[in-house]
Amino acid sequence: MASRAETLARLAQDRERLRGYMATDPRMASGWLWANPSYQAVWLHRWSRYFFCRGNRWLARLLWHLNLMLTGADLSPISDVKGGFLMVSPLCVVWVGSAGRNLTLLGQGGCGGGLSRADIGAGPGLPVFGDDVVLGVGAMVLGAVRIGNGARLGARCAVTDDIPDGAEVLPPKSRVRRRSGEGDESVKDGASEN
Amino acid sequence: MKTEQSLSWKETRQLLNEDVAAYARFSADFIGHDLRWTRRLGILLTPSLLCSAAYRVSHLLWCKGWQRLAWGVARANYLLHKCWIPPYAVIRGGLYIPHTVGVFFEGHAGRNFTLYTNVYVTSSVGDGSRRVPEAIPVFGDDVTVGAYAVVQGRVRIGSGVKIGPASIVCESVPENAYVVSGQISRPVIRAATHPQQAEKKNSHGELHAA
């Protein structure tokens, strides 16, 4: 459960990771951390989680809803994410599930319930993530599945099975085709051969 | 392409006019080709153009060295349109973003750039926890990026390229080529309705249309 001290400690780890990320690009040095939607989303989620655990459900819901309006990230307060949570872009992220330390989300996608109601520790039908997991752009994890430590999910993959430690899930392949003629006809042909 | 460049208010207005013209071109099929000032104002007040305008202004401020203000305008744009185009992105005239939600664009684009919904263009590579500022995706002129496409890393997309919906691009694409996603859904026809196609079952026991 997220106590006040635990929430602050996790937020400090989140800040450290986001600062490390911003430090790799000199153009981001001129932006304030507080004005960064990545930090706003994580901050609002942390305190939403804190109030949820204390039983102040209305306050938890208010922060959760505010997060959705401000940053476009839907991070449910029932999800327990450990410290070092880095979201490169909080846009269109939906997160309902538990995660370990140093979770990285590039943007969009996220995780949530699938068809089964099995509870493996995150709540009925919700996934559990290990430490140091990276989700590529738009990667989705759905259902009561375990994602191992250090797993890397490629862009736009949809995962509904357990993923072992250190595994990499490759994104769906896209093909480059040269246009043989002019107009849209050849584009159509390419798509149907695929 | 340079990141820092000189840009004047007049040039910014010119770029915006080109954006309005691009919007008018796309909407002509629905509303006719009418470019009286009322129509131009109407176009300028669409979410699509408000988003372009906010980006243009933030980029102008960035080029003039008012970086904090530039970030502020870009953040306001994010708040209003749920679209992240940082002030240092470079996009030439004729930008068209029909649906702004979920668009994330950190790159350089040429003229007449069309960007559909939920497109993600980033210089973040590897595990995403670090940025490589020089590994910017660069787009030529007349490029279209389909909905939910992802373009990542140091890639060069040639002029006239069409990137199909839900494509993932991590390599350069030559001029006038197109990219087709492996995720495009295929029509499935049930055995009961088309028994003559029973031999075309795949491993999932589904039938593929020819």
CSV table of C-alpha atoms in Angstrom, one decimal:
chain,number,residue,atom,x,y,z
A,1,MET,CA,0.0,0.0,0.0
A,2,ALA,CA,1.2,3.5,-0.8
A,3,SER,CA,2.0,5.4,2.3
A,4,ARG,CA,3.0,9.0,2.2
A,5,ALA,CA,6.7,8.2,2.6
A,6,GLU,CA,6.5,5.5,0.0
A,7,THR,CA,4.7,7.9,-2.5
A,8,LEU,CA,7.3,10.6,-2.0
A,9,ALA,CA,10.1,8.0,-2.4
A,10,ARG,CA,8.6,6.7,-5.6
A,11,LEU,CA,8.1,10.3,-6.9
A,12,ALA,CA,11.8,11.0,-6.2
A,13,GLN,CA,12.8,8.0,-8.3
A,14,ASP,CA,10.4,9.1,-11.1
A,15,ARG,CA,12.0,12.5,-11.1
A,16,GLU,CA,15.4,11.0,-11.3
A,17,ARG,CA,14.6,8.9,-14.3
A,18,LEU,CA,12.8,11.8,-16.1
A,19,ARG,CA,15.7,14.1,-15.4
A,20,GLY,CA,18.1,11.5,-16.8
A,21,TYR,CA,15.9,11.2,-19.9
A,22,MET,CA,15.7,15.0,-20.4
A,23,ALA,CA,19.5,15.4,-19.8
A,24,THR,CA,20.2,13.4,-23.0
A,25,ASP,CA,18.7,16.2,-25.1
A,26,PRO,CA,20.0,19.7,-24.7
A,27,ARG,CA,16.8,21.2,-26.2
A,28,MET,CA,14.8,19.8,-23.3
A,29,ALA,CA,17.0,21.6,-20.7
A,30,SER,CA,15.0,24.8,-21.2
A,31,GLY,CA,11.7,23.1,-20.2
A,32,TRP,CA,10.6,22.9,-16.6
A,33,LEU,CA,10.1,19.5,-15.1
A,34,TRP,CA,6.8,20.7,-13.6
A,35,ALA,CA,5.5,21.8,-17.0
A,36,ASN,CA,6.3,18.4,-18.5
A,37,PRO,CA,3.2,16.3,-19.1
A,38,SER,CA,5.2,13.1,-18.4
A,39,TYR,CA,5.9,14.4,-14.9
A,40,GLN,CA,2.4,15.8,-14.4
A,41,ALA,CA,0.8,12.5,-15.3
A,42,VAL,CA,3.0,10.5,-13.0
A,43,TRP,CA,2.6,13.0,-10.2
A,44,LEU,CA,-1.2,13.0,-10.4
A,45,HIS,CA,-1.2,9.2,-10.6
A,46,ARG,CA,1.0,8.8,-7.5
A,47,TRP,CA,-1.2,11.1,-5.4
A,48,SER,CA,-4.4,9.5,-6.8
A,49,ARG,CA,-3.0,6.1,-5.7
A,50,TYR,CA,-2.1,7.5,-2.3
A,51,PHE,CA,-5.7,8.8,-1.6
A,52,PHE,CA,-7.1,5.6,-3.1
A,53,CYS,CA,-5.1,3.5,-0.6
A,54,ARG,CA,-6.2,5.8,2.3
A,55,GLY,CA,-9.8,5.3,1.4
A,56,ASN,CA,-10.4,8.8,0.0
A,57,ARG,CA,-12.0,7.5,-3.1
A,58,TRP,CA,-13.5,10.8,-4.3
A,59,LEU,CA,-10.2,12.6,-4.1
A,60,ALA,CA,-8.5,9.7,-5.9
A,61,ARG,CA,-11.1,9.9,-8.6
A,62,LEU,CA,-10.7,13.7,-8.9
A,63,LEU,CA,-6.9,13.4,-9.5
A,64,TRP,CA,-7.4,10.5,-11.9
A,65,HIS,CA,-9.9,12.5,-13.9
A,66,LEU,CA,-7.8,15.6,-13.8
A,67,ASN,CA,-4.9,13.6,-15.2
A,68,LEU,CA,-7.0,12.4,-18.1
A,69,MET,CA,-8.1,15.9,-18.9
A,70,LEU,CA,-4.6,17.5,-18.5
A,71,THR,CA,-2.3,14.9,-20.0
A,72,GLY,CA,-4.5,12.4,-21.8
A,73,ALA,CA,-3.2,9.5,-19.7
A,74,ASP,CA,-5.8,7.2,-18.1
A,75,LEU,CA,-3.8,5.8,-15.1
A,76,SER,CA,-6.2,4.0,-12.8
A,77,PRO,CA,-5.5,4.5,-9.1
A,78,ILE,CA,-6.0,0.7,-8.6
A,79,SER,CA,-2.8,0.1,-10.4
A,80,ASP,CA,0.4,-0.2,-8.3
A,81,VAL,CA,3.4,1.0,-10.2
A,82,LYS,CA,6.8,1.0,-8.3
A,83,GLY,CA,9.3,3.9,-8.5
A,84,GLY,CA,11.1,5.0,-11.6
A,85,PHE,CA,8.0,5.2,-13.8
A,86,LEU,CA,9.0,7.0,-17.1
A,87,MET,CA,6.4,7.9,-19.7
A,88,VAL,CA,7.9,9.5,-22.7
A,89,SER,CA,4.5,10.7,-23.9
A,90,PRO,CA,1.5,10.3,-21.7
A,91,LEU,CA,-0.9,10.7,-24.6
A,92,CYS,CA,-3.4,7.9,-25.1
A,93,VAL,CA,-1.9,5.7,-22.4
A,94,VAL,CA,-4.2,3.5,-20.4
A,95,TRP,CA,-2.8,1.7,-17.4
A,96,VAL,CA,-4.6,-0.7,-15.2
A,97,GLY,CA,-2.3,-3.3,-13.6
A,98,SER,CA,0.7,-3.7,-11.4
A,99,ALA,CA,4.3,-2.9,-12.4
A,100,GLY,CA,7.8,-3.2,-10.9
A,101,ARG,CA,10.5,-0.6,-10.8
A,102,ASN,CA,11.8,1.4,-13.7
A,103,LEU,CA,8.8,0.9,-16.0
A,104,THR,CA,9.3,2.7,-19.4
A,105,LEU,CA,6.4,3.6,-21.6
A,106,LEU,CA,7.1,5.3,-24.9
A,107,GLY,CA,3.5,6.4,-25.4
A,108,GLN,CA,0.0,5.3,-26.3
A,109,GLY,CA,-1.0,1.7,-25.6
A,110,GLY,CA,-0.7,0.4,-22.0
A,111,CYS,CA,-2.3,-2.5,-20.1
A,112,GLY,CA,-5.6,-3.6,-18.8
A,113,GLY,CA,-8.1,-6.5,-18.3
A,114,GLY,CA,-8.7,-9.2,-20.8
A,115,LEU,CA,-11.4,-11.8,-21.0
A,116,SER,CA,-10.6,-13.9,-18.0
A,117,ARG,CA,-11.2,-12.8,-14.4
A,118,ALA,CA,-8.2,-14.7,-12.9
A,119,ASP,CA,-6.4,-12.7,-10.2
A,120,ILE,CA,-2.6,-13.1,-10.2
A,121,GLY,CA,-1.9,-10.2,-7.8
A,122,ALA,CA,-3.1,-7.1,-9.6
A,123,GLY,CA,-6.8,-7.6,-9.3
A,124,PRO,CA,-9.2,-9.7,-11.4
A,125,GLY,CA,-8.1,-10.1,-15.0
A,126,LEU,CA,-5.2,-7.6,-14.7
A,127,PRO,CA,-1.6,-8.1,-15.7
A,128,VAL,CA,1.5,-8.0,-13.4
A,129,PHE,CA,4.8,-6.5,-14.7
A,130,GLY,CA,8.3,-7.2,-13.5
A,131,ASP,CA,11.1,-4.7,-13.1
A,132,ASP,CA,12.7,-2.7,-16.0
A,133,VAL,CA,10.0,-3.5,-18.5
A,134,VAL,CA,9.9,-1.4,-21.7
A,135,LEU,CA,6.7,-0.9,-23.7
A,136,GLY,CA,7.2,0.5,-27.2
A,137,VAL,CA,4.8,2.9,-28.8
A,138,GLY,CA,1.3,1.6,-28.6
A,139,ALA,CA,2.2,-1.8,-27.1
A,140,MET,CA,-0.7,-3.4,-25.2
A,141,VAL,CA,-0.8,-6.1,-22.6
A,142,LEU,CA,-4.3,-7.4,-21.9
A,143,GLY,CA,-5.5,-10.0,-19.4
A,144,ALA,CA,-4.1,-11.7,-16.3
A,145,VAL,CA,-0.6,-12.3,-17.6
A,146,ARG,CA,2.9,-12.0,-16.1
A,147,ILE,CA,5.5,-9.9,-17.9
A,148,GLY,CA,9.0,-10.9,-16.8
A,149,ASN,CA,11.8,-8.6,-15.6
A,150,GLY,CA,13.6,-6.7,-18.3
A,151,ALA,CA,11.1,-7.7,-21.0
A,152,ARG,CA,10.9,-5.4,-24.1
A,153,LEU,CA,7.7,-5.1,-26.1
A,154,GLY,CA,8.0,-3.6,-29.6
A,155,ALA,CA,5.8,-0.9,-31.1
A,156,ARG,CA,2.1,-1.8,-31.5
A,157,CYS,CA,2.3,-5.4,-30.3
A,158,ALA,CA,-0.7,-6.8,-28.4
A,159,VAL,CA,0.3,-9.3,-25.8
A,160,THR,CA,-2.2,-11.7,-24.1
A,161,ASP,CA,0.3,-14.4,-22.9
A,162,ASP,CA,3.0,-14.5,-20.2
A,163,ILE,CA,6.4,-13.2,-21.3
A,164,PRO,CA,9.5,-14.7,-19.7
A,165,ASP,CA,12.3,-12.6,-18.1
A,166,GLY,CA,14.4,-10.6,-20.6
A,167,ALA,CA,12.4,-11.6,-23.6
A,168,GLU,CA,11.8,-9.3,-26.5
A,169,VAL,CA,8.5,-9.1,-28.4
A,170,LEU,CA,9.0,-7.9,-31.9
A,171,PRO,CA,6.7,-5.4,-33.5
A,172,PRO,CA,4.5,-6.5,-36.5
A,173,LYS,CA,6.5,-6.2,-39.7
A,174,SER,CA,5.8,-3.5,-42.2
A,175,ARG,CA,7.0,-3.7,-45.8
A,176,VAL,CA,8.3,-1.1,-48.1
A,177,ARG,CA,7.0,-1.3,-51.7
A,178,ARG,CA,8.1,0.8,-54.6
A,179,ARG,CA,5.3,2.2,-56.6
A,180,SER,CA,5.3,0.6,-60.1
A,181,GLY,CA,2.8,2.9,-61.8
A,182,GLU,CA,1.1,6.1,-60.9
A,183,GLY,CA,-2.0,6.6,-58.8
A,184,ASP,CA,-3.6,4.6,-56.0
A,185,GLU,CA,-4.1,1.3,-57.9
A,186,SER,CA,-0.6,-0.1,-57.2
A,187,VAL,CA,-1.0,0.8,-53.5
A,188,LYS,CA,-4.2,-1.3,-53.4
A,189,ASP,CA,-2.4,-4.2,-55.1
A,190,GLY,CA,0.4,-4.1,-52.6
A,191,ALA,CA,-2.0,-4.2,-49.7
A,192,SER,CA,-3.8,-7.3,-51.0
A,193,GLU,CA,-0.6,-9.2,-51.7
A,194,ASN,CA,0.7,-8.6,-48.2
B,1,MET,CA,18.3,20.2,-42.1
B,2,LYS,CA,19.1,22.7,-39.5
B,3,THR,CA,17.2,22.8,-36.2
B,4,GLU,CA,17.9,26.5,-35.5
B,5,GLN,CA,16.9,28.8,-38.2
B,6,SER,CA,15.7,32.4,-38.7
B,7,LEU,CA,12.0,32.7,-39.1
B,8,SER,CA,10.0,35.9,-39.2
B,9,TRP,CA,6.3,36.6,-38.3
B,10,LYS,CA,5.6,37.2,-42.0
B,11,GLU,CA,7.0,33.8,-43.0
B,12,THR,CA,5.0,32.2,-40.2
B,13,ARG,CA,1.8,33.8,-41.6
B,14,GLN,CA,2.8,32.6,-45.1
B,15,LEU,CA,3.2,29.0,-43.8
B,16,LEU,CA,-0.1,29.2,-42.1
B,17,ASN,CA,-1.7,30.4,-45.3
B,18,GLU,CA,-0.3,27.3,-47.0
B,19,ASP,CA,-1.8,25.1,-44.2
B,20,VAL,CA,-5.2,26.7,-44.8
B,21,ALA,CA,-4.8,26.0,-48.5
B,22,ALA,CA,-3.9,22.4,-47.8
B,23,TYR,CA,-7.0,22.0,-45.6
B,24,ALA,CA,-9.2,23.6,-48.3
B,25,ARG,CA,-7.8,21.2,-50.9
B,26,PHE,CA,-8.7,18.2,-48.7
B,27,SER,CA,-12.1,19.5,-47.8
B,28,ALA,CA,-13.1,20.7,-51.3
B,29,ASP,CA,-14.8,17.4,-52.0
B,30,PHE,CA,-17.2,17.9,-49.1
B,31,ILE,CA,-17.7,21.6,-49.1
B,32,GLY,CA,-16.6,22.9,-52.5
B,33,HIS,CA,-13.7,25.0,-53.4
B,34,ASP,CA,-14.6,28.3,-51.9
B,35,LEU,CA,-11.9,30.5,-50.5
B,36,ARG,CA,-13.7,33.6,-49.5
B,37,TRP,CA,-12.4,35.2,-46.2
B,38,THR,CA,-15.3,33.7,-44.2
B,39,ARG,CA,-14.3,30.2,-45.4
B,40,ARG,CA,-10.7,30.9,-44.6
B,41,LEU,CA,-11.6,32.1,-41.2
B,42,GLY,CA,-13.8,29.0,-40.7
B,43,ILE,CA,-10.8,26.8,-41.7
B,44,LEU,CA,-8.5,28.7,-39.4
B,45,LEU,CA,-10.9,27.9,-36.5
B,46,THR,CA,-10.9,24.2,-37.0
B,47,PRO,CA,-9.0,22.1,-34.4
B,48,SER,CA,-6.7,21.0,-37.2
B,49,LEU,CA,-5.6,24.6,-38.1
B,50,LEU,CA,-5.6,25.8,-34.5
B,51,CYS,CA,-3.2,23.1,-33.8
B,52,SER,CA,-1.0,24.0,-36.8
B,53,ALA,CA,-1.2,27.6,-35.8
B,54,ALA,CA,-0.1,26.9,-32.2
B,55,TYR,CA,2.8,24.9,-33.5
B,56,ARG,CA,3.8,27.6,-36.0
B,57,VAL,CA,3.7,30.3,-33.2
B,58,SER,CA,5.7,28.1,-30.8
B,59,HIS,CA,8.3,27.4,-33.5
B,60,LEU,CA,8.5,31.1,-34.3
B,61,LEU,CA,9.1,31.9,-30.6
B,62,TRP,CA,11.7,29.1,-30.4
B,63,CYS,CA,13.6,30.5,-33.5
B,64,LYS,CA,13.5,34.0,-31.9
B,65,GLY,CA,15.2,32.5,-28.8
B,66,TRP,CA,12.1,32.8,-26.4
B,67,GLN,CA,12.3,29.2,-25.4
B,68,ARG,CA,10.3,29.2,-22.3
B,69,LEU,CA,7.4,30.9,-24.0
B,70,ALA,CA,7.7,28.5,-26.9
B,71,TRP,CA,7.4,25.6,-24.6
B,72,GLY,CA,4.4,27.3,-23.0
B,73,VAL,CA,2.6,27.6,-26.3
B,74,ALA,CA,3.4,24.0,-27.3
B,75,ARG,CA,2.1,22.8,-23.9
B,76,ALA,CA,-1.1,24.7,-24.4
B,77,ASN,CA,-1.4,23.1,-27.8
B,78,TYR,CA,-1.0,19.7,-26.1
B,79,LEU,CA,-3.6,20.6,-23.5
B,80,LEU,CA,-6.2,21.7,-26.1
B,81,HIS,CA,-5.6,19.3,-28.9
B,82,LYS,CA,-3.9,16.4,-27.3
B,83,CYS,CA,-1.2,16.6,-29.9
B,84,TRP,CA,2.5,17.0,-29.1
B,85,ILE,CA,4.6,18.9,-31.6
B,86,PRO,CA,7.6,20.4,-29.8
B,87,PRO,CA,8.7,23.9,-30.7
B,88,TYR,CA,12.0,22.6,-32.2
B,89,ALA,CA,10.2,20.4,-34.8
B,90,VAL,CA,10.6,21.8,-38.3
B,91,ILE,CA,7.6,21.5,-40.7
B,92,ARG,CA,7.3,23.4,-44.0
B,93,GLY,CA,4.1,24.8,-45.4
B,94,GLY,CA,1.0,22.8,-46.2
B,95,LEU,CA,0.8,20.8,-42.9
B,96,TYR,CA,-2.5,19.0,-42.7
B,97,ILE,CA,-3.5,17.2,-39.4
B,98,PRO,CA,-7.1,16.2,-39.9
B,99,HIS,CA,-7.5,14.7,-36.4
B,100,THR,CA,-5.1,16.0,-33.8
B,101,VAL,CA,-5.6,13.4,-31.0
B,102,GLY,CA,-2.6,11.3,-30.1
B,103,VAL,CA,-0.2,12.9,-32.6
B,104,PHE,CA,3.3,13.0,-31.4
B,105,PHE,CA,5.7,14.5,-33.9
B,106,GLU,CA,9.4,15.1,-33.2
B,107,GLY,CA,10.9,15.3,-36.6
B,108,HIS,CA,11.6,17.4,-39.7
B,109,ALA,CA,9.0,17.5,-42.5
B,110,GLY,CA,8.9,19.0,-45.9
B,111,ARG,CA,6.1,20.7,-47.7
B,112,ASN,CA,2.5,19.4,-47.9
B,113,PHE,CA,2.9,17.0,-45.0
B,114,THR,CA,-0.2,15.0,-44.0
B,115,LEU,CA,-0.3,13.5,-40.6
B,116,TYR,CA,-3.2,11.3,-39.5
B,117,THR,CA,-4.4,10.5,-36.0
B,118,ASN,CA,-2.2,8.8,-33.4
B,119,VAL,CA,0.9,9.0,-35.5
B,120,TYR,CA,4.1,8.7,-33.4
B,121,VAL,CA,7.3,10.1,-34.8
B,122,THR,CA,10.2,10.2,-32.4
B,123,SER,CA,14.0,10.4,-32.1
B,124,SER,CA,13.9,8.2,-29.0
B,125,VAL,CA,15.6,4.9,-29.8
B,126,GLY,CA,16.5,1.7,-28.0
B,127,ASP,CA,14.7,1.2,-24.8
B,128,GLY,CA,13.3,4.7,-25.0
B,129,SER,CA,14.8,6.0,-21.8
B,130,ARG,CA,17.3,8.2,-23.6
B,131,ARG,CA,17.1,10.6,-26.4
B,132,VAL,CA,19.4,10.9,-29.4
B,133,PRO,CA,18.7,14.5,-30.6
B,134,GLU,CA,20.5,14.1,-33.9
B,135,ALA,CA,18.7,10.8,-34.7
B,136,ILE,CA,15.7,12.8,-36.0
B,137,PRO,CA,13.3,11.3,-38.6
B,138,VAL,CA,13.4,13.5,-41.7
B,139,PHE,CA,10.5,13.6,-44.2
B,140,GLY,CA,10.6,14.8,-47.8
B,141,ASP,CA,7.9,16.8,-49.5
B,142,ASP,CA,4.3,15.5,-50.1
B,143,VAL,CA,4.6,12.7,-47.5
B,144,THR,CA,1.5,11.1,-46.0
B,145,VAL,CA,1.7,9.3,-42.7
B,146,GLY,CA,-1.3,7.0,-42.1
B,147,ALA,CA,-3.2,6.7,-38.8
B,148,TYR,CA,-1.4,4.8,-35.9
B,149,ALA,CA,1.9,4.7,-37.8
B,150,VAL,CA,5.2,4.8,-35.9
B,151,VAL,CA,8.4,6.3,-37.3
B,152,GLN,CA,11.4,5.9,-35.0
B,153,GLY,CA,15.0,6.9,-35.1
B,154,ARG,CA,17.5,8.2,-37.6
B,155,VAL,CA,15.5,7.5,-40.8
B,156,ARG,CA,15.0,9.5,-44.0
B,157,ILE,CA,11.6,9.3,-45.7
B,158,GLY,CA,11.8,10.3,-49.3
B,159,SER,CA,9.5,12.7,-51.1
B,160,GLY,CA,6.1,11.4,-52.1
B,161,VAL,CA,6.2,8.4,-49.7
B,162,LYS,CA,2.9,7.1,-48.4
B,163,ILE,CA,3.1,5.4,-45.1
B,164,GLY,CA,0.1,3.1,-44.6
B,165,PRO,CA,-2.0,3.0,-41.4
B,166,ALA,CA,-0.5,1.1,-38.4
B,167,SER,CA,2.9,0.8,-40.2
B,168,ILE,CA,6.1,0.7,-38.2
B,169,VAL,CA,9.1,2.4,-39.8
B,170,CYS,CA,12.6,2.1,-38.4
B,171,GLU,CA,14.5,2.2,-41.7
B,172,SER,CA,14.8,4.8,-44.4
B,173,VAL,CA,12.2,4.7,-47.2
B,174,PRO,CA,13.1,5.6,-50.9
B,175,GLU,CA,11.2,8.3,-52.8
B,176,ASN,CA,7.7,7.6,-53.9
B,177,ALA,CA,7.6,4.2,-52.2
B,178,TYR,CA,4.8,3.2,-49.9
B,179,VAL,CA,4.9,1.3,-46.6
B,180,VAL,CA,2.3,-1.4,-45.9
B,181,SER,CA,1.7,-2.6,-42.4
B,182,GLY,CA,1.7,-6.3,-41.6
B,183,GLN,CA,-1.3,-5.7,-39.3
B,184,ILE,CA,-3.8,-4.9,-42.0
B,185,SER,CA,-6.8,-7.2,-41.2
B,186,ARG,CA,-7.9,-9.7,-43.9
B,187,PRO,CA,-11.5,-10.5,-44.6
B,188,VAL,CA,-12.5,-13.9,-43.2
B,189,ILE,CA,-15.3,-15.8,-44.8
B,190,ARG,CA,-17.0,-18.6,-42.9
B,191,ALA,CA,-17.0,-22.2,-44.3
B,192,ALA,CA,-20.8,-22.4,-44.0
B,193,THR,CA,-21.3,-19.6,-46.6
B,194,HIS,CA,-18.4,-20.5,-48.9
B,195,PRO,CA,-17.8,-24.3,-48.8
B,196,GLN,CA,-15.8,-24.2,-52.0
B,197,GLN,CA,-13.1,-22.4,-50.2
B,198,ALA,CA,-12.7,-25.0,-47.4
B,199,GLU,CA,-9.1,-25.9,-48.6
B,200,LYS,CA,-7.9,-22.3,-47.9
B,201,LYS,CA,-8.1,-22.7,-44.1
B,202,ASN,CA,-5.1,-21.3,-42.2
B,203,SER,CA,-3.6,-22.5,-38.9
B,204,HIS,CA,-6.4,-20.8,-36.9
B,205,GLY,CA,-9.0,-22.7,-38.8
B,206,GLU,CA,-10.2,-19.4,-40.4
B,207,LEU,CA,-10.7,-19.0,-44.0
B,208,HIS,CA,-9.0,-16.3,-46.0
B,209,ALA,CA,-10.7,-14.6,-48.9
B,210,ALA,CA,-8.8,-15.0,-52.1
